[in-house]
mmCIF file of C-alpha atoms and ligand atoms in Angstrom:
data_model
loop_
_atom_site.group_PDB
_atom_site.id
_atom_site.type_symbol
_atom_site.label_atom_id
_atom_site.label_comp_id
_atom_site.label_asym_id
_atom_site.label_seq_id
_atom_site.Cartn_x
_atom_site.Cartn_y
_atom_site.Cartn_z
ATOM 1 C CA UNK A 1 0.000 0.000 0.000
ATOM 2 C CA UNK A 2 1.102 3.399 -0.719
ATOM 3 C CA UNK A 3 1.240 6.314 1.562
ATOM 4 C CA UNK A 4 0.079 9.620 0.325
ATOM 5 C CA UNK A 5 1.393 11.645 3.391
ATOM 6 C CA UNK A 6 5.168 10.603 3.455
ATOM 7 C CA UNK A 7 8.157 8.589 1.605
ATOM 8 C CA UNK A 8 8.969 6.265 4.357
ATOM 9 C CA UNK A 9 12.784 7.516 3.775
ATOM 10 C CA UNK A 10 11.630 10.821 4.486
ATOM 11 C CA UNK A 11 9.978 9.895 8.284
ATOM 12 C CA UNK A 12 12.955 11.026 10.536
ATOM 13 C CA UNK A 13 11.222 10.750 13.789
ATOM 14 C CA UNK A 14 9.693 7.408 14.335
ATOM 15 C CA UNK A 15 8.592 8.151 18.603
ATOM 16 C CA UNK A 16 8.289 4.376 19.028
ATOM 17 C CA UNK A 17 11.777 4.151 19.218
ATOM 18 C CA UNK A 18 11.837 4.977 22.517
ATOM 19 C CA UNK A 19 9.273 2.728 23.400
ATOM 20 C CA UNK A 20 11.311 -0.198 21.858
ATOM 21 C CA UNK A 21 12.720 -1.792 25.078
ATOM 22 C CA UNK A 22 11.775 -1.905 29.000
ATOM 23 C CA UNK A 23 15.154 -0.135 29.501
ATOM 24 C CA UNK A 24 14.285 2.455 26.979
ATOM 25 C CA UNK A 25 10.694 3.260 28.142
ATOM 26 C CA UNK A 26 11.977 3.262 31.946
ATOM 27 C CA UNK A 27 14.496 5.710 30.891
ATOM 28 C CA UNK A 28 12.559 8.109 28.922
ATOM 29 C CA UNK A 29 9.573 7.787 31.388
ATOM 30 C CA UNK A 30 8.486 10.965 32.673
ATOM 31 C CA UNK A 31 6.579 10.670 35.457
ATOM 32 C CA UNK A 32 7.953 8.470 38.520
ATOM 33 C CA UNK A 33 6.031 7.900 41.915
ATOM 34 C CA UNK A 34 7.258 7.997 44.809
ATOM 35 C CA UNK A 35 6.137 6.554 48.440
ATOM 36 C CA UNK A 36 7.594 9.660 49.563
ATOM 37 C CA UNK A 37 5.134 11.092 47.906
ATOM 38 C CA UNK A 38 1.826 9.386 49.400
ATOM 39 C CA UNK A 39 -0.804 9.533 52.575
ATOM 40 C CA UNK A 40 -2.861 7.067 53.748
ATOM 41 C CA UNK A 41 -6.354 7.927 55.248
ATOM 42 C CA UNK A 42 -7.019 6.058 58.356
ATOM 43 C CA UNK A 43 -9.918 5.516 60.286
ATOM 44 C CA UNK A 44 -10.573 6.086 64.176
ATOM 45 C CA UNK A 45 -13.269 4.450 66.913
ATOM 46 C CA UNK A 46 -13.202 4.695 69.625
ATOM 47 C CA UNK A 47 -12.891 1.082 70.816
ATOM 48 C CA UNK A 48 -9.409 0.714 71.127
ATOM 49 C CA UNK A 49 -9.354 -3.619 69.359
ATOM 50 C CA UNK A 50 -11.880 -2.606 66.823
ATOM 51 C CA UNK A 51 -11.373 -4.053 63.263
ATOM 52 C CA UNK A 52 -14.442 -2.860 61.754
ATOM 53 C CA UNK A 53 -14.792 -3.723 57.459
ATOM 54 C CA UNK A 54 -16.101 -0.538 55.465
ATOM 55 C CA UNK A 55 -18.171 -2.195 53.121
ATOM 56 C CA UNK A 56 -18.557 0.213 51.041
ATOM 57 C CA UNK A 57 -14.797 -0.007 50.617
ATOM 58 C CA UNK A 58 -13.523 -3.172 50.503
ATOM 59 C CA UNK A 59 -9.796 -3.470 51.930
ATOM 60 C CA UNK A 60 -10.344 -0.411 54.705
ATOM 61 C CA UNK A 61 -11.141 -0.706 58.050
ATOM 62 C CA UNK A 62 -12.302 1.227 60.971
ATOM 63 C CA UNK A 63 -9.490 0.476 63.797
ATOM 64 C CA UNK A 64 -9.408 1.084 67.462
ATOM 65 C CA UNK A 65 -6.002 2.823 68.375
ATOM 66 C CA UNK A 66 -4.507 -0.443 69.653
ATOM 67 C CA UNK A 67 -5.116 -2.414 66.031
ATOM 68 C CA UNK A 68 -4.219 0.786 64.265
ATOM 69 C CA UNK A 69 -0.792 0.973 65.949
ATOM 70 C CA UNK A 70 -0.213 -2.292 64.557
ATOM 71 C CA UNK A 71 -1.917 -1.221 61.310
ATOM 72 C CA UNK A 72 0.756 1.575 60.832
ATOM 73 C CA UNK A 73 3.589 -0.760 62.007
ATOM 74 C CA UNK A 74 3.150 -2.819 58.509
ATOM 75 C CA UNK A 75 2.148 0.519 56.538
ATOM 76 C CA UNK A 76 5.881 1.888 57.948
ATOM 77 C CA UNK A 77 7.713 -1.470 57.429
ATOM 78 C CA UNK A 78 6.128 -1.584 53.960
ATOM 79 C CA UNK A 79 8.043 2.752 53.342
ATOM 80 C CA UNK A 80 4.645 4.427 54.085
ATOM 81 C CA UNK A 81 5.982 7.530 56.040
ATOM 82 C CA UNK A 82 2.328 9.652 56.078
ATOM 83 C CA UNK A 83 -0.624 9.293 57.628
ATOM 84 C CA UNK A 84 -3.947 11.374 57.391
ATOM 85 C CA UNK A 85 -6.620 10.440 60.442
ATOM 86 C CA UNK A 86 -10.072 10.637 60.569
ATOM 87 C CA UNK A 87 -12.168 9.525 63.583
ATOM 88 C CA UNK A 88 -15.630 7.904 63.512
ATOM 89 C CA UNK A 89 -17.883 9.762 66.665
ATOM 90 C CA UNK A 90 -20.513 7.983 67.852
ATOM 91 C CA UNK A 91 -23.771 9.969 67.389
ATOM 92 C CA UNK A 92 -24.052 9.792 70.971
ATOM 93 C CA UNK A 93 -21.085 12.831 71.424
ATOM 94 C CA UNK A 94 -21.847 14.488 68.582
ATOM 95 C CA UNK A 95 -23.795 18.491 69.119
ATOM 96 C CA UNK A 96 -24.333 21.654 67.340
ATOM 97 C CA UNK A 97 -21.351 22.916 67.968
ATOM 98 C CA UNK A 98 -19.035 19.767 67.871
ATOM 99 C CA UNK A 99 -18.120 19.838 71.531
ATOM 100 C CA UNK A 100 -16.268 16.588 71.534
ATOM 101 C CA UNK A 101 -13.907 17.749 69.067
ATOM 102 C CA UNK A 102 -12.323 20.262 71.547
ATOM 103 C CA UNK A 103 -12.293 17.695 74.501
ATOM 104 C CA UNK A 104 -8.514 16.816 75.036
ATOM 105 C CA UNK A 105 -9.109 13.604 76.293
ATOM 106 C CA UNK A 106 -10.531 12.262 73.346
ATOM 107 C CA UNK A 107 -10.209 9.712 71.444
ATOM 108 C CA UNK A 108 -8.968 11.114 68.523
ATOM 109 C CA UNK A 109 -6.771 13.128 70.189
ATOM 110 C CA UNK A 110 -5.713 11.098 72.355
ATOM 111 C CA UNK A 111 -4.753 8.500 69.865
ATOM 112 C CA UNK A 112 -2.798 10.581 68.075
ATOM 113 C CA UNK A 113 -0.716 11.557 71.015
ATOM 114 C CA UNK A 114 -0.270 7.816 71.324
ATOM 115 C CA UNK A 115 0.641 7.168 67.754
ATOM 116 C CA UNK A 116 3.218 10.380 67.588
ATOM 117 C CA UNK A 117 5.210 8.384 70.489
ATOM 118 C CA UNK A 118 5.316 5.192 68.852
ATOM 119 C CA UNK A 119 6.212 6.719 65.516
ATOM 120 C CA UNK A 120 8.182 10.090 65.917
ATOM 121 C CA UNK A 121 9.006 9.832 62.804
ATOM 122 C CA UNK A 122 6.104 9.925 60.235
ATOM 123 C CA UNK A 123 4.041 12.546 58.994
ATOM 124 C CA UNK A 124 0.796 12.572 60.862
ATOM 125 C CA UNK A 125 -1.833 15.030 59.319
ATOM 126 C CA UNK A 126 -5.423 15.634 60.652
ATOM 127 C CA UNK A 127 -8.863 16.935 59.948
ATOM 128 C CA UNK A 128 -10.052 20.137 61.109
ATOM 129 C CA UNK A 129 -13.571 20.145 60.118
ATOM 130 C CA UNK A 130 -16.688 19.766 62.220
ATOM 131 C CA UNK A 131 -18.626 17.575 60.282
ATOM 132 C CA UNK A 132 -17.057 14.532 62.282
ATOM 133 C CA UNK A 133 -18.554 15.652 65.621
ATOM 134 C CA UNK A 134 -21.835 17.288 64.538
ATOM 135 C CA UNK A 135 -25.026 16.065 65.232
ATOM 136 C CA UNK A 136 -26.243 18.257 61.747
ATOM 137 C CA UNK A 137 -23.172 16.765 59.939
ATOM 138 C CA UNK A 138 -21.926 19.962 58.455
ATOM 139 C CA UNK A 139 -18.581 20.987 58.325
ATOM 140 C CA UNK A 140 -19.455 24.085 59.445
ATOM 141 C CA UNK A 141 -21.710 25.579 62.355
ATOM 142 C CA UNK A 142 -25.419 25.646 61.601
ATOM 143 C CA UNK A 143 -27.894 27.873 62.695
ATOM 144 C CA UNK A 144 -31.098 28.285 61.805
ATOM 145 C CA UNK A 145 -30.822 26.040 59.051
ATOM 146 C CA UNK A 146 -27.868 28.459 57.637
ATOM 147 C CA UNK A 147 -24.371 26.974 57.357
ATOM 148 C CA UNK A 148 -22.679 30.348 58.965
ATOM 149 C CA UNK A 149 -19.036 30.972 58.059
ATOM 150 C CA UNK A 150 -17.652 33.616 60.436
ATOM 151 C CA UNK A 151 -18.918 31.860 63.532
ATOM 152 C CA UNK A 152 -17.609 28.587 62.280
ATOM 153 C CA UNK A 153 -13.875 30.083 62.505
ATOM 154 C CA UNK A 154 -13.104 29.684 66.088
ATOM 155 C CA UNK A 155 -14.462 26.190 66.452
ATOM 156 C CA UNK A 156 -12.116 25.263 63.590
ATOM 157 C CA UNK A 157 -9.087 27.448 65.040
ATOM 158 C CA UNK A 158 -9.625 25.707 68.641
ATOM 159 C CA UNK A 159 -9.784 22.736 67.061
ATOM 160 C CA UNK A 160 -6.617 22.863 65.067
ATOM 161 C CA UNK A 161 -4.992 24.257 68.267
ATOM 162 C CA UNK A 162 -6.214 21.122 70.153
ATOM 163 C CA UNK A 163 -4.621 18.834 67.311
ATOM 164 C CA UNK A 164 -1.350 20.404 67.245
ATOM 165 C CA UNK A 165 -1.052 20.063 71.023
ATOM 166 C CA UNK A 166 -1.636 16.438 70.582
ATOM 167 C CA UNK A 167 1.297 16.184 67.974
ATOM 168 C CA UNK A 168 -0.258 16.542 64.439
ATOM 169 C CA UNK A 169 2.280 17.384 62.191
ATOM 170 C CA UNK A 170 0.547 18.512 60.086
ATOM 171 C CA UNK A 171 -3.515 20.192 60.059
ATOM 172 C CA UNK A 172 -5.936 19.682 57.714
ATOM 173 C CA UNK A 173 -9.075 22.004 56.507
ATOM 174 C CA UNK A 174 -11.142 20.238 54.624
ATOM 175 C CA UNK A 175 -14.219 21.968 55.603
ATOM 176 C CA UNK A 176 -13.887 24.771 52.701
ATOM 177 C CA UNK A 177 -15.160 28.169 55.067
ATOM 178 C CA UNK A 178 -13.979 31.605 53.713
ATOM 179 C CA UNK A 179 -10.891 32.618 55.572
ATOM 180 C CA UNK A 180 -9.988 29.340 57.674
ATOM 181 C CA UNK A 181 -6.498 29.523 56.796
ATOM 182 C CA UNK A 182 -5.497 32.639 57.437
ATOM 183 C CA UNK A 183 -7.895 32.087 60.913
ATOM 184 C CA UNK A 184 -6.049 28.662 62.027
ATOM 185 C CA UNK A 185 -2.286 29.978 60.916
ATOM 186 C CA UNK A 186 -3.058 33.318 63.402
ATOM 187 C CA UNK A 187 -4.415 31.447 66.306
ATOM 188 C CA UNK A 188 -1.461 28.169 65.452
ATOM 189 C CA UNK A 189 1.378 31.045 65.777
ATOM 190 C CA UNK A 190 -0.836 32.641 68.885
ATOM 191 C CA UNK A 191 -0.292 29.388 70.930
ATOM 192 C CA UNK A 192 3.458 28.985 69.790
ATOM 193 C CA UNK A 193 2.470 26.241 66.984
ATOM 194 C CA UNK A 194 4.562 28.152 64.054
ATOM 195 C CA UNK A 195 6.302 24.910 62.872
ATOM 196 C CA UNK A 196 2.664 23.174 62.637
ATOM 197 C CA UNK A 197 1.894 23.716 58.847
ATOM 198 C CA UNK A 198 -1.303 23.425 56.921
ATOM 199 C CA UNK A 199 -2.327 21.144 54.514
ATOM 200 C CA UNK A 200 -5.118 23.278 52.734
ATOM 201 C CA UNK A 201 -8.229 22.112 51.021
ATOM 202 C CA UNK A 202 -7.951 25.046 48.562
ATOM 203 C CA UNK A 203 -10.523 23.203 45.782
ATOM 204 C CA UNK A 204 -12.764 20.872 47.098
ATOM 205 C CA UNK A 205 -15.549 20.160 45.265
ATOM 206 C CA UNK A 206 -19.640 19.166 45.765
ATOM 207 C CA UNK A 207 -18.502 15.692 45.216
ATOM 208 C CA UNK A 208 -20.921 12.912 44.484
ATOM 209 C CA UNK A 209 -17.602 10.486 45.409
ATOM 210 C CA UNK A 210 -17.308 11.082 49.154
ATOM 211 C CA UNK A 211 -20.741 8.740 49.160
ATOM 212 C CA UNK A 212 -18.311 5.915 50.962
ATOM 213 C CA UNK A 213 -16.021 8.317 52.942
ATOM 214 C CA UNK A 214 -19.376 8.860 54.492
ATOM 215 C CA UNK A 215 -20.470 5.608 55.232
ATOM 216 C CA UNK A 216 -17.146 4.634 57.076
ATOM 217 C CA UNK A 217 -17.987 8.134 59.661
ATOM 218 C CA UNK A 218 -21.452 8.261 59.552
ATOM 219 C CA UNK A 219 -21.139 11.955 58.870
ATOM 220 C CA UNK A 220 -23.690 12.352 56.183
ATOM 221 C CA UNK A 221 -25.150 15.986 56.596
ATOM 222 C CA UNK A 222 -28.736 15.787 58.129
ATOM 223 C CA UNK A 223 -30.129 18.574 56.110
ATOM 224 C CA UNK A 224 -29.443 19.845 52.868
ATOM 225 C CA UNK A 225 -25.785 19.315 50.761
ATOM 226 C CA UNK A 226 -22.627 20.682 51.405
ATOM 227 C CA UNK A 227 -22.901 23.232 47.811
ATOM 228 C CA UNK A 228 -23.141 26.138 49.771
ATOM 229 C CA UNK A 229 -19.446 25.516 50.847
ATOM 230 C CA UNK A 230 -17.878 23.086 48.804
ATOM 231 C CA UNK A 231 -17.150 24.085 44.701
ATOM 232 C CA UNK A 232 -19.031 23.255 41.576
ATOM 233 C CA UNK A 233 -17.755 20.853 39.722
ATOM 234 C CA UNK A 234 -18.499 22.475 36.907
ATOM 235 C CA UNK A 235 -15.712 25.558 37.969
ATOM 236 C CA UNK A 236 -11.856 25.740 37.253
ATOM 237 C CA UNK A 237 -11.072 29.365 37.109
ATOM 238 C CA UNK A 238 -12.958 29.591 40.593
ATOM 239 C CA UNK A 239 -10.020 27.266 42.170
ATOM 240 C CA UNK A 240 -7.397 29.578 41.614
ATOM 241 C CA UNK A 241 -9.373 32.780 43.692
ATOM 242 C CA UNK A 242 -9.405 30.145 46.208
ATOM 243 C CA UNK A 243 -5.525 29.030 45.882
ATOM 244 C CA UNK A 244 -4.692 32.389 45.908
ATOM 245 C CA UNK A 245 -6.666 32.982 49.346
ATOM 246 C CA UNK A 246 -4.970 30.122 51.162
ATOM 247 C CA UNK A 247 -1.918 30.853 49.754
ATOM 248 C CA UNK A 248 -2.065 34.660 50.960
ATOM 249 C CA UNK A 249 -3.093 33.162 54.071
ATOM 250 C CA UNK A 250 -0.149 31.116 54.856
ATOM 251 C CA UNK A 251 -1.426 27.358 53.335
ATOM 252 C CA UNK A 252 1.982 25.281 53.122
ATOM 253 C CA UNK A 253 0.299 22.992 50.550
ATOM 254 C CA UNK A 254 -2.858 23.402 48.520
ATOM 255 C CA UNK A 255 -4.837 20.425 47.556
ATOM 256 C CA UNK A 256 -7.786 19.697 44.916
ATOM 257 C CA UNK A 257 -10.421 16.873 45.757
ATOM 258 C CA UNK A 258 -11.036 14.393 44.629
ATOM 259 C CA UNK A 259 -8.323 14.080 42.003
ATOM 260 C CA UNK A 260 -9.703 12.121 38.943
ATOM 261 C CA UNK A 261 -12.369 13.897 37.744
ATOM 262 C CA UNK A 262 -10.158 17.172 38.641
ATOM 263 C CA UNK A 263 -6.936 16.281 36.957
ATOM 264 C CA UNK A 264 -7.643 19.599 35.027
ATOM 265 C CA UNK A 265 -7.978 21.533 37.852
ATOM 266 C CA UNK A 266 -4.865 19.974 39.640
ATOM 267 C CA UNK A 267 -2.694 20.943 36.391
ATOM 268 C CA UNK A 268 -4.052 25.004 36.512
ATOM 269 C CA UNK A 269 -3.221 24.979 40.404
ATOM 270 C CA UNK A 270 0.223 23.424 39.755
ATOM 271 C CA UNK A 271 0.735 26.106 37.069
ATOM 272 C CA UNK A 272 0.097 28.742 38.856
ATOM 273 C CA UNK A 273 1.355 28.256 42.415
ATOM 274 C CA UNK A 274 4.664 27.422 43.710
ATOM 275 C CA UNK A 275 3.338 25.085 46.788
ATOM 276 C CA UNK A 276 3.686 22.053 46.799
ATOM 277 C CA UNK A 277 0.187 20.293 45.267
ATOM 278 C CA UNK A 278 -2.131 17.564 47.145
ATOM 279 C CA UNK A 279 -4.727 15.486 45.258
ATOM 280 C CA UNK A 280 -7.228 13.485 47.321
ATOM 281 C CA UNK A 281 -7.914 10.282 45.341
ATOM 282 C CA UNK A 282 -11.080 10.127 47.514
ATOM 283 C CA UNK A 283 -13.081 7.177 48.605
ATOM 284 C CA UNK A 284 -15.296 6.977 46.061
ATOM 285 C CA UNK A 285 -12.606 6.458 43.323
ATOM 286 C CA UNK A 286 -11.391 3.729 45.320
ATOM 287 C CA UNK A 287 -14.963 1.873 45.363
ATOM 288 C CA UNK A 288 -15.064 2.206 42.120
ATOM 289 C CA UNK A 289 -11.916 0.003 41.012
ATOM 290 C CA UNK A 290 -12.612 -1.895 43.389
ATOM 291 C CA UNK A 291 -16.298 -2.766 42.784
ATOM 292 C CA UNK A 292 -15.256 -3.314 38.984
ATOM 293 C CA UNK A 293 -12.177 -5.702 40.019
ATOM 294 C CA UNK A 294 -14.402 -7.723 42.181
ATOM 295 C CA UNK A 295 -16.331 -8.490 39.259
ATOM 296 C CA UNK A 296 -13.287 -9.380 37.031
ATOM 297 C CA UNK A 297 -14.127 -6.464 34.825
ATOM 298 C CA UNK A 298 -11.069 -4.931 35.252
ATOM 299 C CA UNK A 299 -7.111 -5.285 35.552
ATOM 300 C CA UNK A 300 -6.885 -4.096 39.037
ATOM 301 C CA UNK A 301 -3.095 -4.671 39.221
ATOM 302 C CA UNK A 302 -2.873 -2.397 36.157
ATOM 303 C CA UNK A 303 -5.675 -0.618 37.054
ATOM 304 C CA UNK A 304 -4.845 0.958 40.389
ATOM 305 C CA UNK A 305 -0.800 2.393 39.715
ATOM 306 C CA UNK A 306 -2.156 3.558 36.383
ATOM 307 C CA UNK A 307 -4.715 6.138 37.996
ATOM 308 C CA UNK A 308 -1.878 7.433 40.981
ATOM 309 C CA UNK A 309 0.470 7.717 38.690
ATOM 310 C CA UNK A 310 -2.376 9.982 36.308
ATOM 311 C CA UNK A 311 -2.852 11.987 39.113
ATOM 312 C CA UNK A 312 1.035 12.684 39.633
ATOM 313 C CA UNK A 313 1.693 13.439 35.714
ATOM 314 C CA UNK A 314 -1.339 16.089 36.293
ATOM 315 C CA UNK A 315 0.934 17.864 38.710
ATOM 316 C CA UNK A 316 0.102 16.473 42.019
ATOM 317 C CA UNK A 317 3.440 16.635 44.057
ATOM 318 C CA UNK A 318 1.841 14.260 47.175
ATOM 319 C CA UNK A 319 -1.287 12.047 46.260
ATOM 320 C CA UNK A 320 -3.836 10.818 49.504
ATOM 321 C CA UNK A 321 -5.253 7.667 48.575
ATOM 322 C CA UNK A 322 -6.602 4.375 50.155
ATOM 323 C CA UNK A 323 -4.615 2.474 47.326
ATOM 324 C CA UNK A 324 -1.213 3.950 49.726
ATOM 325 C CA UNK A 325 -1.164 -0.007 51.400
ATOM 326 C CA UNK A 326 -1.650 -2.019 48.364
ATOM 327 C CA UNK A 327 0.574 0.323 46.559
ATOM 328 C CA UNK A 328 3.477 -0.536 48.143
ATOM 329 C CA UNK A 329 2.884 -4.450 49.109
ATOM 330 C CA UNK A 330 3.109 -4.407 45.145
ATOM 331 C CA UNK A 331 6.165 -2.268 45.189
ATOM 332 C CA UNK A 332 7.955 -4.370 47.443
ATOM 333 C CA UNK A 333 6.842 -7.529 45.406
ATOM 334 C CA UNK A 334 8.158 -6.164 42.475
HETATM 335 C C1 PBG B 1 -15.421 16.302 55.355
HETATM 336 C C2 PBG B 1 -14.568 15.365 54.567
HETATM 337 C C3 PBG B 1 -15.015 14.570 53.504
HETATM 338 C C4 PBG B 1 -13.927 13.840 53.051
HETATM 339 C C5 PBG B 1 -12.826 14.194 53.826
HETATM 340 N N1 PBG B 1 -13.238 15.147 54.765
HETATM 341 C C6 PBG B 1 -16.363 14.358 52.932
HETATM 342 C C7 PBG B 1 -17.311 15.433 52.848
HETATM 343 O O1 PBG B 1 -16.994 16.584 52.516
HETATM 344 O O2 PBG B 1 -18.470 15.132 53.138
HETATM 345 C C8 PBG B 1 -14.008 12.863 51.913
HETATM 346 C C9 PBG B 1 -12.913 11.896 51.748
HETATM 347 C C10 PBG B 1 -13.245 10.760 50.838
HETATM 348 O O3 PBG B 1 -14.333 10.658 50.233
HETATM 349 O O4 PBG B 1 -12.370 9.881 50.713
HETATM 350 N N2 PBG B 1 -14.809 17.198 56.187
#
């Protein structure tokens, strides 16, 4: 057959000559993944030898802090050096104004106190949101049926006072209020926390994948969405008046969640800000995969490095993912 286009002796680049050896394609490949580079969401109760299943995503577990510690024994043996926490309240302590969240005693608190002795080392990062603790399972304070911002502040900078006492590394907002940053760096300097930084959720979106997430802390909101907080998914330009806030605020790292449907919106942040960049491959994405490798529909093996390592080539410097585990049991098969 003859080609129109181009005398084969005239076709000087031929790309799949890179791609003509493992050696070759390994050499030439562009974007590498780390376990540097990853966190892995846990899950608290308060029953300290709980192993409680999330069915709604298979693989993850609830764990009391006694079968966690052992939990992030493997995860560190296995090169996992980061951690993200998230406790599961019973309804039973939960209020309007998320009380239990301040109490210093508890069990969230107190576990991490517990797991920041046994492992001075990693990189423990927590919530600061109120949705965990309240019994209207907002993020942020509700009052007459309102989700108010300003009022909201304090709760969140007590809180993220609270966790930094305990030994957080790190704090999380994930609870997307106007001016939290800028709210929780004042009041973490105020109590002498200045080398406690913030992992900011700078673009977190009205997500139809936390659906699982909320199963596993029974932190559904009562009422209503979370829209009037959390972004549209149909906005990009929007994330970068919001990077620009947290940045100006004093974020240390800005993240977008969840990460696959966002990859666009993880590339513009990346572009235009010189913080480091967190994606949250959130539960939902997980459920997914795994749903459609429990009914052999998919390569899971394949499957699962091929989306983290997506999510890095968008631009995400540090990916948090429930895949973190399995990710590097296949790493240190290989
Ligand atoms: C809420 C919070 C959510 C997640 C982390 N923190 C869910 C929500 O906004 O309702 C979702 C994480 C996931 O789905 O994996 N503060």
């Amino acid at each position: 057959m003859n080609c129109s286009c181009m005398k084969i002796s005239e076709m000087r680049q031929r790309p799949r000559r890179n791609r003509k050896s493992a050696s070759i394609r390994a050499m030439v490949q562009e974007t590498r993944l780390s376990l540097d580079q990853l966190i892995y969401p846990l899950f608290l109760v308060e029953e300290e030898n709980a192993i409680i299943p999330i069915v709604s995503m298979p693989g993850i577990n609830r764990w009391g802090i006694e079968t966690m510690l052992k939990e992030i024994t493997e995860c560190v043996d296995l090169g996992i050096t980061n951690f993200i926490l998230f406790p599961a309240v019973d309804d039973a302590k939960k209020d309007t104004y998320a009380s239990y969240s301040l109490d210093k005693d508890n069990f969230y608190l107190s576990a991490a106190r517990r797991i920041k002795a046994s492992f001075p080392e990693i990189t423990l990062i927590s919530d600061v949101a109120m949705d965990p603790y309240s019994s209207d399972g907002h993020d942020g304070l509700v009052i007459n049926g309102e989700i108010v911002n300003d009022e909201t502040l304090p709760i969140l900078c007590a809180m993220a006072v609270a966790q930094a006492e305990a030994g957080f590394d790190l704090v999380g907002p994930s609870d997307m209020m106007d001016g939290r940053v800028g709210a929780i760096r004042d009041a973490l300097d105020d109590a002498g926390y200045t080398q406690i930084g913030i992992m900011a959720y700078t673009a977190k979106y009205a997500s139809a994948f936390y659906g699982p997430f909320r199963d596993a802390l029974d932190s559904a909101p009562k009422l209503g969405d979370k829209k009037s907080y959390q972004m549209n998914p149909a906005n990009v330009r929007e994330s970068l008046i919001e990077a620009e806030l947290d940045e100006m605020e004093g974020a240390d790292f800005l993240m977008v969640k969840p990460a696959l449907c966002y990859l666009d919106v993880i590339h513009v942040l990346k572009s235009n800000s010189n913080l480091p960049i967190a994606a949250y491959n959130v539960s939902g994405e997980y459920a997914m995969l795994k749903a459609a490798a429990e009914r052999g529909w998919i390569d899971y093996k394949r499957a699962m490095p091929e989306m983290l390592l997506s999510i890095a080539r968008a631009g995400a410097d540090v990916i948090l993912t429930y895949f973190a585990k399995e990710y590097a049991q296949s790493i240190s098969e290989s």
